[in-house]
PDB file of C-alpha atoms in Angstrom:
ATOM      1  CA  UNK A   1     -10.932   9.002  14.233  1.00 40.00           C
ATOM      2  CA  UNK A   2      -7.350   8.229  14.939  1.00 44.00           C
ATOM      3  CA  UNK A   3      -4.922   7.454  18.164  1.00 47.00           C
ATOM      4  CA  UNK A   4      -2.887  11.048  17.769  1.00 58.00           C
ATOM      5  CA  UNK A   5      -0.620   9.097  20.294  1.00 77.00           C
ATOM      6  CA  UNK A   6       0.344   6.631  17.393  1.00 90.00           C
ATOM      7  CA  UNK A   7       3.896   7.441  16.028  1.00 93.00           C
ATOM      8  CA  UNK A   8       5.400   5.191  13.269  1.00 94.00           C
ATOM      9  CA  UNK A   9       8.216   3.234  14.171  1.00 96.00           C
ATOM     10  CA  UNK A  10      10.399   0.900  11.251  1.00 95.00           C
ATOM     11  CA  UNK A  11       9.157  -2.020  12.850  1.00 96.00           C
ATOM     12  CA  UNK A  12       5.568  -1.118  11.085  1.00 96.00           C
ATOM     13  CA  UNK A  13       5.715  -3.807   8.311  1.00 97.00           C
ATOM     14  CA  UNK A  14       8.595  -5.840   9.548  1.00 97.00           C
ATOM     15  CA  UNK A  15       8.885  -9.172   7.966  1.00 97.00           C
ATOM     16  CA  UNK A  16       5.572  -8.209   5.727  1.00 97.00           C
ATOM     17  CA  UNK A  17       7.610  -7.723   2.495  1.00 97.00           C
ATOM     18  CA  UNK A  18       8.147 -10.822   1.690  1.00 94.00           C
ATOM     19  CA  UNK A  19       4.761 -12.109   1.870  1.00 97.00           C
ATOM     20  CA  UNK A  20       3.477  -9.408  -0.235  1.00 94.00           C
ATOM     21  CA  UNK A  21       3.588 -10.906  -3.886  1.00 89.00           C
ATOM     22  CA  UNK A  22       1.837 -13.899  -3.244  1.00 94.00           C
ATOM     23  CA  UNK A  23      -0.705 -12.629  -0.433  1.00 97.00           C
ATOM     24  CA  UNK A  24      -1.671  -8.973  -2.046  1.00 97.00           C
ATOM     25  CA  UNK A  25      -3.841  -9.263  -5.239  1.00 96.00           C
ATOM     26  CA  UNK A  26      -1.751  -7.576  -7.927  1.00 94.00           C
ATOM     27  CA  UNK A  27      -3.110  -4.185  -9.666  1.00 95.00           C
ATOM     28  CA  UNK A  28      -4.805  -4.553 -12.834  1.00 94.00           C
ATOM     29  CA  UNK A  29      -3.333  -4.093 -15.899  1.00 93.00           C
ATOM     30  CA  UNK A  30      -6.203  -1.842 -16.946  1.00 96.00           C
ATOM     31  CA  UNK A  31      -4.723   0.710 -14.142  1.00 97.00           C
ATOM     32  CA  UNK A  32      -1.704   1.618 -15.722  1.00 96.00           C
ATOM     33  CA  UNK A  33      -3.566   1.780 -19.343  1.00 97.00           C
ATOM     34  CA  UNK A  34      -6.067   4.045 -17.682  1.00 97.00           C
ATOM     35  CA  UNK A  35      -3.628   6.573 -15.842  1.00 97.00           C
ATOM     36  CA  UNK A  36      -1.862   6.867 -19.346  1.00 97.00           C
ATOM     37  CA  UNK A  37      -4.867   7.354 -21.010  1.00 97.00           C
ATOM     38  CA  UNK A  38      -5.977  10.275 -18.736  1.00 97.00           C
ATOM     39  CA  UNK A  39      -2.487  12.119 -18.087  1.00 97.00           C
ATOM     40  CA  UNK A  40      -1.269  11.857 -21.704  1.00 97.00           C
ATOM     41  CA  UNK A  41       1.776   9.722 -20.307  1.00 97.00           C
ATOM     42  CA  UNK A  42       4.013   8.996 -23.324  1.00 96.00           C
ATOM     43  CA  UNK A  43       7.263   7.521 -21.948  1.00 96.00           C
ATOM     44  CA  UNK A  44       8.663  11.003 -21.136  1.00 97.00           C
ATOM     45  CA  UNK A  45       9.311  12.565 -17.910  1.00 97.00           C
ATOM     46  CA  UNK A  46       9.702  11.459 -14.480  1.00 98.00           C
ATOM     47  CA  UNK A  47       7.654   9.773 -12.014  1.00 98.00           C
ATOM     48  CA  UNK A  48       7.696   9.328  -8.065  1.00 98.00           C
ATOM     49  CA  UNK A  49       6.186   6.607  -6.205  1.00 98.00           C
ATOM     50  CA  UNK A  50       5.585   7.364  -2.523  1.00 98.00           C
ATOM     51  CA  UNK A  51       5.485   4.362  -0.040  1.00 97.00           C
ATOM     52  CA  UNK A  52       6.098   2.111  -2.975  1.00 97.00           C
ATOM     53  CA  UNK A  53       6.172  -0.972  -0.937  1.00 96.00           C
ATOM     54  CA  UNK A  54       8.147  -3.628  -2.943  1.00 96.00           C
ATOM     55  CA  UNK A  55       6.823  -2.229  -6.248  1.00 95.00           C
ATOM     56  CA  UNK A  56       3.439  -2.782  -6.427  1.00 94.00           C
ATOM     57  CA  UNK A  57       2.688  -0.397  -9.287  1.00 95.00           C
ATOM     58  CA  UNK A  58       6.159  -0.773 -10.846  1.00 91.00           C
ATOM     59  CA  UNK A  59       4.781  -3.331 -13.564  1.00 86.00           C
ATOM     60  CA  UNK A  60       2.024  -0.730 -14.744  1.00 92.00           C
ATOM     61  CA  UNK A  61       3.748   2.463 -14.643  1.00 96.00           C
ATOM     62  CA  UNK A  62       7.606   2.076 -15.059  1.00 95.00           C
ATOM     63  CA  UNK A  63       7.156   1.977 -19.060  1.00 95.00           C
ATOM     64  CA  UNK A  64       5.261   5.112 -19.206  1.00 97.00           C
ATOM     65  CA  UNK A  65       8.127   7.089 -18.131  1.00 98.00           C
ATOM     66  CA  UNK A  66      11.691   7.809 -18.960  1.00 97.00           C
ATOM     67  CA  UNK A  67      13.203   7.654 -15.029  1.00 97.00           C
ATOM     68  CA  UNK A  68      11.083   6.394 -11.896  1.00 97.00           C
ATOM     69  CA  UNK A  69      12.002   7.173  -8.333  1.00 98.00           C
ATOM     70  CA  UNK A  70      10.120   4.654  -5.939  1.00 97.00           C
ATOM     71  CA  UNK A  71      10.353   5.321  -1.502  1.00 98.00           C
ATOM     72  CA  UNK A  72       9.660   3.559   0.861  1.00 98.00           C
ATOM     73  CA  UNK A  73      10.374   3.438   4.621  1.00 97.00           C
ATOM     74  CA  UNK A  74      10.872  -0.173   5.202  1.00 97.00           C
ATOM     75  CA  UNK A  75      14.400  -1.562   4.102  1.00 97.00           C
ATOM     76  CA  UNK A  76      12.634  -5.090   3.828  1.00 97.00           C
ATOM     77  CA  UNK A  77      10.396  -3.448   1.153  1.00 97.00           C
ATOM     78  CA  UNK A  78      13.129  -1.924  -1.019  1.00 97.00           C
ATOM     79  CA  UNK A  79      15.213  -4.850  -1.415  1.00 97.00           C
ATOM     80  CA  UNK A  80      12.123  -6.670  -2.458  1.00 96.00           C
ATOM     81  CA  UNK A  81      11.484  -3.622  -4.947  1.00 96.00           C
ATOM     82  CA  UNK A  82      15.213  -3.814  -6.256  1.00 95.00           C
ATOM     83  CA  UNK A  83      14.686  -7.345  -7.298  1.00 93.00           C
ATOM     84  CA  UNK A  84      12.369  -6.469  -9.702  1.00 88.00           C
ATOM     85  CA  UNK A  85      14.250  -6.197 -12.733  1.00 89.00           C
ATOM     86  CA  UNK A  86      13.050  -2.992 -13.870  1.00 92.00           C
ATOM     87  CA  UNK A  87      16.096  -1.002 -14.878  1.00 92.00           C
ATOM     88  CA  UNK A  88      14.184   2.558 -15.175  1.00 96.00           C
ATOM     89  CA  UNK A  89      13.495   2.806 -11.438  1.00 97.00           C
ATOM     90  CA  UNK A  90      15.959   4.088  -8.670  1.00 97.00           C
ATOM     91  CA  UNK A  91      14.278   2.830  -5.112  1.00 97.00           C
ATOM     92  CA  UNK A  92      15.359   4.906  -2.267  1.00 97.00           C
ATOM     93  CA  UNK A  93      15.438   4.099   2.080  1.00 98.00           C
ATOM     94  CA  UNK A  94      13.562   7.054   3.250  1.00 98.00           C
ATOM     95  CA  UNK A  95      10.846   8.325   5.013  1.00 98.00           C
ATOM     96  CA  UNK A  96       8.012  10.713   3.113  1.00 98.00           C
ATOM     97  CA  UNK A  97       8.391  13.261   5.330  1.00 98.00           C
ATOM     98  CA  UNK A  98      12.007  13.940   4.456  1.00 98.00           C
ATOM     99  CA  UNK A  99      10.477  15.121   0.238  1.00 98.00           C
ATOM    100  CA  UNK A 100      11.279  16.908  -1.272  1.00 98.00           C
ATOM    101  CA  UNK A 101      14.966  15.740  -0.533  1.00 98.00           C
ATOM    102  CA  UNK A 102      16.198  16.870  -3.343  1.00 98.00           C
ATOM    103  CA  UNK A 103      14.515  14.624  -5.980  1.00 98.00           C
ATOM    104  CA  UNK A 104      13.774  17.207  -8.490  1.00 98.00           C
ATOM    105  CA  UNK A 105      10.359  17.903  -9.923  1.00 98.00           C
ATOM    106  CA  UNK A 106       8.316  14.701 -11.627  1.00 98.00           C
ATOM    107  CA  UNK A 107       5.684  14.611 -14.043  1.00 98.00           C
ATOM    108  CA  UNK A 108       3.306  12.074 -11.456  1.00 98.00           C
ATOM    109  CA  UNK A 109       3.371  10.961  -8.103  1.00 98.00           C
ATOM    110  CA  UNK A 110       1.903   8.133  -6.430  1.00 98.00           C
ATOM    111  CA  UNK A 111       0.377   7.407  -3.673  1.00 98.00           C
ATOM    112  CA  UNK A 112      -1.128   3.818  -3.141  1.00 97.00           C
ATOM    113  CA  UNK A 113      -2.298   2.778   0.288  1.00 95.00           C
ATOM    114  CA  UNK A 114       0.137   4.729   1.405  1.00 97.00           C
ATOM    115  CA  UNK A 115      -0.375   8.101   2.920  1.00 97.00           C
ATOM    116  CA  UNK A 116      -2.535   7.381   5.658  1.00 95.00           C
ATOM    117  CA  UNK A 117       0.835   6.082   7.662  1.00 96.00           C
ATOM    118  CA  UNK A 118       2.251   9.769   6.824  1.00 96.00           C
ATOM    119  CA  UNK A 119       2.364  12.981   8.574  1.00 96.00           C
ATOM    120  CA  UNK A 120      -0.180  13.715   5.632  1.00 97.00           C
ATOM    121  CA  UNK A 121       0.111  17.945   5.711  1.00 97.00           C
ATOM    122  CA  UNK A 122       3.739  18.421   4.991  1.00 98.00           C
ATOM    123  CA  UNK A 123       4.103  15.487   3.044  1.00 98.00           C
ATOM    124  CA  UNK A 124       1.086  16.622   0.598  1.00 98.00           C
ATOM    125  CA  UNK A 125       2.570  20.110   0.353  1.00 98.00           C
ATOM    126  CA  UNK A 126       6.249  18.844  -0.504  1.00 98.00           C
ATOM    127  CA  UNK A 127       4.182  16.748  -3.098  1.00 98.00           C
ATOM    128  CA  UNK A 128       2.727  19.405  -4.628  1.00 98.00           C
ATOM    129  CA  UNK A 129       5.918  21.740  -4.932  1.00 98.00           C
ATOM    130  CA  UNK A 130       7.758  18.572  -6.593  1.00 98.00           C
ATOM    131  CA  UNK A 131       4.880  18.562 -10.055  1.00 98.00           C
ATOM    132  CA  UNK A 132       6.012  19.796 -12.845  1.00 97.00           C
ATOM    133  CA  UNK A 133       2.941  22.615 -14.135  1.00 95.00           C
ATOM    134  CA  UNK A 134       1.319  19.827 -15.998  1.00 95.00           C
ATOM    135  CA  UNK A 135       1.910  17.102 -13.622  1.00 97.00           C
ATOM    136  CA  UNK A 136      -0.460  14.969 -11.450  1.00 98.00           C
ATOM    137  CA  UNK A 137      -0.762  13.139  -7.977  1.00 98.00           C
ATOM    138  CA  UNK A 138      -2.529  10.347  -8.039  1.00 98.00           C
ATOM    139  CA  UNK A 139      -3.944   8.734  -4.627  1.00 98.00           C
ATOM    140  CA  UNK A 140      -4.792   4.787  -5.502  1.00 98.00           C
ATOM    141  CA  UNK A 141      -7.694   3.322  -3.478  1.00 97.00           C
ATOM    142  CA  UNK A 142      -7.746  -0.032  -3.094  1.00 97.00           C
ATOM    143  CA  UNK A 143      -7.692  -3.065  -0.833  1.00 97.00           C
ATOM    144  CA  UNK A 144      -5.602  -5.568  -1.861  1.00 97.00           C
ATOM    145  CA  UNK A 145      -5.269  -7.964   0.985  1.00 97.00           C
ATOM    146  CA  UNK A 146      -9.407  -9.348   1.054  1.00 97.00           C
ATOM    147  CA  UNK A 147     -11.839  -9.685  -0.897  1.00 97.00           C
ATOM    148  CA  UNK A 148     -15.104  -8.699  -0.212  1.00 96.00           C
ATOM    149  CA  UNK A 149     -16.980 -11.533  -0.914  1.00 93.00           C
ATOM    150  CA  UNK A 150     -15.658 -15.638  -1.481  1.00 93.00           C
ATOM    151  CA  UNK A 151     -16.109 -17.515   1.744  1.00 94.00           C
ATOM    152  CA  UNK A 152     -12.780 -16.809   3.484  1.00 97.00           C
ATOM    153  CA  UNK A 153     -13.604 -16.757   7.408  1.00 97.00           C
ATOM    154  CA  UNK A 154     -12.102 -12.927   7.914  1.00 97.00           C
ATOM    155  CA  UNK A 155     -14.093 -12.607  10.803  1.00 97.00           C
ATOM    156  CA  UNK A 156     -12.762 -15.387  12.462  1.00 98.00           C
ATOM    157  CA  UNK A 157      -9.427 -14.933  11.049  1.00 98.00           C
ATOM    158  CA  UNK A 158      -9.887 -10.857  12.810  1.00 98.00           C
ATOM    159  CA  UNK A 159     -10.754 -12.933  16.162  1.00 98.00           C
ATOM    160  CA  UNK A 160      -8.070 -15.706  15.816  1.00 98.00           C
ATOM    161  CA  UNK A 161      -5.408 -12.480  15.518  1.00 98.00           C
ATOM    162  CA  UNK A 162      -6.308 -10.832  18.937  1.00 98.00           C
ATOM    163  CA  UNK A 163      -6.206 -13.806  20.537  1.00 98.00           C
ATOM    164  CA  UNK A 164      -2.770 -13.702  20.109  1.00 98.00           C
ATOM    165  CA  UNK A 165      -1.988 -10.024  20.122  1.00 98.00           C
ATOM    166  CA  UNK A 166      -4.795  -9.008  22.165  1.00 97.00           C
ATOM    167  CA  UNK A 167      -7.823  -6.689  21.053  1.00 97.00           C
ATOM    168  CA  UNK A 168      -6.565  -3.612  19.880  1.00 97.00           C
ATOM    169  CA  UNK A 169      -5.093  -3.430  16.888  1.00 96.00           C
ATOM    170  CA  UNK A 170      -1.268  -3.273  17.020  1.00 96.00           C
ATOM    171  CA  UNK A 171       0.794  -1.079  14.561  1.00 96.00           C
ATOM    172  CA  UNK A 172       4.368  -1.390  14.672  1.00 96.00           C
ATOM    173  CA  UNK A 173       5.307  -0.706  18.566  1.00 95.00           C
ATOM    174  CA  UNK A 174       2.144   1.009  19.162  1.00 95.00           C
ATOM    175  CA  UNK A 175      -1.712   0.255  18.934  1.00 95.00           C
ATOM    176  CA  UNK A 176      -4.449   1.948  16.474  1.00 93.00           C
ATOM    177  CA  UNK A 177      -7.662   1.040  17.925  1.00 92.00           C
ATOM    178  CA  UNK A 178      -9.553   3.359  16.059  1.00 90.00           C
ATOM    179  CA  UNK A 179      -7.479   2.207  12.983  1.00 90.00           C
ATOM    180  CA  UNK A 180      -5.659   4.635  10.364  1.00 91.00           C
ATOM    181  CA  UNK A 181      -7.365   8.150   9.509  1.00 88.00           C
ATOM    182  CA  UNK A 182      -9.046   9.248   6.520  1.00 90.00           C
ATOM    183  CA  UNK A 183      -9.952  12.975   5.444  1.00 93.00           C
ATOM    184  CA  UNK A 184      -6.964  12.459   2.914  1.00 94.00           C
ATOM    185  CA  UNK A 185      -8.909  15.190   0.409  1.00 97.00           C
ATOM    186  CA  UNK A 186      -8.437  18.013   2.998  1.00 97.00           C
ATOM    187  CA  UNK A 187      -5.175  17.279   2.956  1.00 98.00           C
ATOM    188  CA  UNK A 188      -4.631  17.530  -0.773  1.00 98.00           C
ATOM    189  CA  UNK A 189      -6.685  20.336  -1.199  1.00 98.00           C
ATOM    190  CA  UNK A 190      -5.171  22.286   2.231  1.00 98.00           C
ATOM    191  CA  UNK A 191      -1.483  21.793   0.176  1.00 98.00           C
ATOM    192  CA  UNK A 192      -2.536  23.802  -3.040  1.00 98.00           C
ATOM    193  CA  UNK A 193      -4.465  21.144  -5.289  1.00 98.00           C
ATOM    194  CA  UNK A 194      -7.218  20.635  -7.178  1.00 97.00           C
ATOM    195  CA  UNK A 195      -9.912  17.937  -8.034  1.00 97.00           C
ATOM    196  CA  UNK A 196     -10.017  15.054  -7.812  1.00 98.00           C
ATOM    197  CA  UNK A 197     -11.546  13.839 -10.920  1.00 97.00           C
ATOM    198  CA  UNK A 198     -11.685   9.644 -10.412  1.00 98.00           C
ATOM    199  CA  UNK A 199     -11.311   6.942 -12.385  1.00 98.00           C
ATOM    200  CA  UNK A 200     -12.799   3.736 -11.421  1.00 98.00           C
ATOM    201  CA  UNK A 201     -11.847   0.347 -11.819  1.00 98.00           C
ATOM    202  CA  UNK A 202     -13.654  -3.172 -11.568  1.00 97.00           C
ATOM    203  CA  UNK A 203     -12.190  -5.504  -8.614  1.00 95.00           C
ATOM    204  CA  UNK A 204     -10.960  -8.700 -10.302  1.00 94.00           C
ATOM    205  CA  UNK A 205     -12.218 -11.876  -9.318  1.00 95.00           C
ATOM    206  CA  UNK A 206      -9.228 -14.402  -8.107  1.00 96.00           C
ATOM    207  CA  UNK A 207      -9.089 -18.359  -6.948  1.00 97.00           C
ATOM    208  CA  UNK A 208      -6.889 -18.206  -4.126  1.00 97.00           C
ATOM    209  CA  UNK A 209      -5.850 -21.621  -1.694  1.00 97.00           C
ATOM    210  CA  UNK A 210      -4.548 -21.492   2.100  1.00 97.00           C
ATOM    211  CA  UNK A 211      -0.687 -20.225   1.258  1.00 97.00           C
ATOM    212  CA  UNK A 212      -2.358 -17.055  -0.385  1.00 98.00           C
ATOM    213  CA  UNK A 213      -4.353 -15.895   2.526  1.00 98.00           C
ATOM    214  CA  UNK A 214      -1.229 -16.714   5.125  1.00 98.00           C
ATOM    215  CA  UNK A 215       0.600 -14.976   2.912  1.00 98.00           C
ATOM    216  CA  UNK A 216      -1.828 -11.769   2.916  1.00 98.00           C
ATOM    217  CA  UNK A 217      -2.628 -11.855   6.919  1.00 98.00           C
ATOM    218  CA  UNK A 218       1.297 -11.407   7.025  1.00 98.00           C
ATOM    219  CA  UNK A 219       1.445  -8.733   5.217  1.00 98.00           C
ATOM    220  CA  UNK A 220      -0.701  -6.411   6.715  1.00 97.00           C
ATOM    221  CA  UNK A 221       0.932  -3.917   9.372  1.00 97.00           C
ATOM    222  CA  UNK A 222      -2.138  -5.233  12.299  1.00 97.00           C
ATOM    223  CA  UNK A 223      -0.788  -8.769  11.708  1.00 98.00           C
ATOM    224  CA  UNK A 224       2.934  -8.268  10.599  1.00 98.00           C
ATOM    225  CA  UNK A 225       5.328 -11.537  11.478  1.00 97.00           C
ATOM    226  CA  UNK A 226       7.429 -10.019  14.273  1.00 97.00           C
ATOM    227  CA  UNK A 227       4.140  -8.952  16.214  1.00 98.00           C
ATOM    228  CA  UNK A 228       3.806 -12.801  17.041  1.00 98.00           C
ATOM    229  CA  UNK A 229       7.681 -13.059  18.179  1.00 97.00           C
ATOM    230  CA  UNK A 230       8.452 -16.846  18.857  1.00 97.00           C
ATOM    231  CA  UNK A 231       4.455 -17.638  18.718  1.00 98.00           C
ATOM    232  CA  UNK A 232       4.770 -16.708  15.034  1.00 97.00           C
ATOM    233  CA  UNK A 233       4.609 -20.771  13.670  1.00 98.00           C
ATOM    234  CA  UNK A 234       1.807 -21.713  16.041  1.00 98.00           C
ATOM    235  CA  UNK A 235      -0.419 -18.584  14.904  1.00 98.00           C
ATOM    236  CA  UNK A 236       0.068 -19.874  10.809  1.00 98.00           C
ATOM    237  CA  UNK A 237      -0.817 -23.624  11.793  1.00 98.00           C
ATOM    238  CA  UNK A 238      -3.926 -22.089  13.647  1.00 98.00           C
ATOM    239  CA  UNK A 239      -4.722 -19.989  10.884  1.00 98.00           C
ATOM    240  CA  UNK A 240      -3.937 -23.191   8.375  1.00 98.00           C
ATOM    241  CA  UNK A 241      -6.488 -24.899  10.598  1.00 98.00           C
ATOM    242  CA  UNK A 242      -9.392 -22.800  10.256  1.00 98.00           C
ATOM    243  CA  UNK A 243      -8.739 -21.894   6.583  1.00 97.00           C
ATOM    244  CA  UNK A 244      -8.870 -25.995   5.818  1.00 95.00           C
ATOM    245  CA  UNK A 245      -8.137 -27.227   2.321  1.00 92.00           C
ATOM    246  CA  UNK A 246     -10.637 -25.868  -0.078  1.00 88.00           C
ATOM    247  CA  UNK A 247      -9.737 -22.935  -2.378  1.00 95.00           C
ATOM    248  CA  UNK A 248     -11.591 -19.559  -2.099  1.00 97.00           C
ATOM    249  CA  UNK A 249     -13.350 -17.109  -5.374  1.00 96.00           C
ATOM    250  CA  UNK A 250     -12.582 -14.401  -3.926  1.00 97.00           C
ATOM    251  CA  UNK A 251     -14.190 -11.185  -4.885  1.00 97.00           C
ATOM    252  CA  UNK A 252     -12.117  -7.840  -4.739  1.00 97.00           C
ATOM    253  CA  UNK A 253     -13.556  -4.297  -4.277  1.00 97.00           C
ATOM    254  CA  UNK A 254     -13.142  -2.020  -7.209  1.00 97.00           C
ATOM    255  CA  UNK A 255      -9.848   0.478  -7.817  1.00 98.00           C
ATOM    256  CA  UNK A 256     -10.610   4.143  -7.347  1.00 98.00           C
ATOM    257  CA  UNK A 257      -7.759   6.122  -8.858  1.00 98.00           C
ATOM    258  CA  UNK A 258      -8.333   9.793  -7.477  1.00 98.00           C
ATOM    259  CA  UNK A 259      -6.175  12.676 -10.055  1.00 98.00           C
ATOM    260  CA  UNK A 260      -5.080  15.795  -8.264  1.00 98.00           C
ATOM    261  CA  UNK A 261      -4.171  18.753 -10.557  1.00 98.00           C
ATOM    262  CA  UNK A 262      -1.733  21.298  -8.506  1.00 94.00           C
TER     263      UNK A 262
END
């Protein structure tokens, strides 16, 4: 279940972007190999990235097309995507809900912990009129912020957090205490497509110290920096305190990478 009341607001992930690349556990290498493998993808054609963040999947996926169009609704985000250095890509301020926007059709789209922060039954049926006939949407699951297993105090961490911001969970300038929805496979399927087949992908195993995991409570939208306003420094050298010194082996969950066929 999910607050209805919830509306986004562009304060959702302010001040997360730039603590994404060292707090979020990048995507494996094997994803992009695997998507290319399945769709056929052979540096033609187009491809649109939907809440691309600051370009997550940009290192995996940019190559395997001619032109890339990456979104995203946070400005923070874009100009962190448009210092990648990928030339292929154009990255774009704008919301999902405003697709098709005149974009043109694309030969995949992407959506990668993402669309659960969308109005998810026009924005899957834009999706699907913007495929070429062969195309492909592909919904990435994954959780790149924790681990699931390597000794990093999460639950503590969870009750440090709402001792500052209280016990529901904040989003933007509104609160999700029954977190984001799910059902995202009604909504493909309500918008015309077809599937999914999925492709699955081991969680990697990473050694990551103190200034990894204040990097990745940061960037999550429950946490974000401006939720803590001027208490922001005395929640990281609270959260410095209980993490201590030692480095954590953190184990990730696997990738699920779910193809819809329109």
């Amino acid at each position: 279940m999910v607050d209805t009341s919830w509306k986004w607001d562009a304060t959702l992930f302010a001040g997360s972007a730039a603590y994404y690349a060292r707090g979020r556990t990048p995507y494996p290498t094997a994803l992009g190999t695997a998507l290319a493998d399945d769709l056929g993808l052979d540096g033609t054609g187009r491809w649109l990235d939907v809440g691309c963040g600051p370009g997550t999947l940009t290192p995996h996926l940019a190559d395997r097309f001619e032109r890339a169009v990456g979104i995203d609704a946070d400005r923070e985000m874009i100009e962190e995507a448009s210092r990648s250095g990928v030339t292929n890509v154009e990255w774009r301020l704008m919301r999902a809900e405003e697709l098709p926007a005149g974009l043109g059709e694309f030969r995949l789209i992407t959506f990668a912990q993402s669309f659960h922060w969308m109005d998810r039954a026009p924005v899957a049926a834009a999706a699907h009129g913007m495929l070429t006939a062969d195309g492909a949407l592909v919904h990435v699951h994954a959780t790149t912020h924790r681990g699931i297993d390597g000794g990093v105090p999460y639950d503590e961490i969870g009750e440090l957090v709402r001792s500052f911001l209280g016990p529901v969970r904040r989003a933007g300038q509104g609160v999700l205490p029954n977190g984001t929805p799910g059902g995202e496979s009604d909504f493909y399927r309500a918008a015309g497509f077809q599937g999914p087949h999925r492709i699955e992908l081991p969680g990697p195993v990473v050694t990551r110290d103190a200034d990894d995991i204040v990097a990745a409570v940061f960037s999550t939208s429950s946490s974000a920096p401006h939720l803590f306003g001027e208490r922001a420094q005395e929640f990281e050298a609270a959260l410095r305190e209980l993490l201590g010194p030692q480095p954590f082996h953190e184990r990730f969950g696997d990738i699920a990478l779910d193809v819809w066929r329109p």
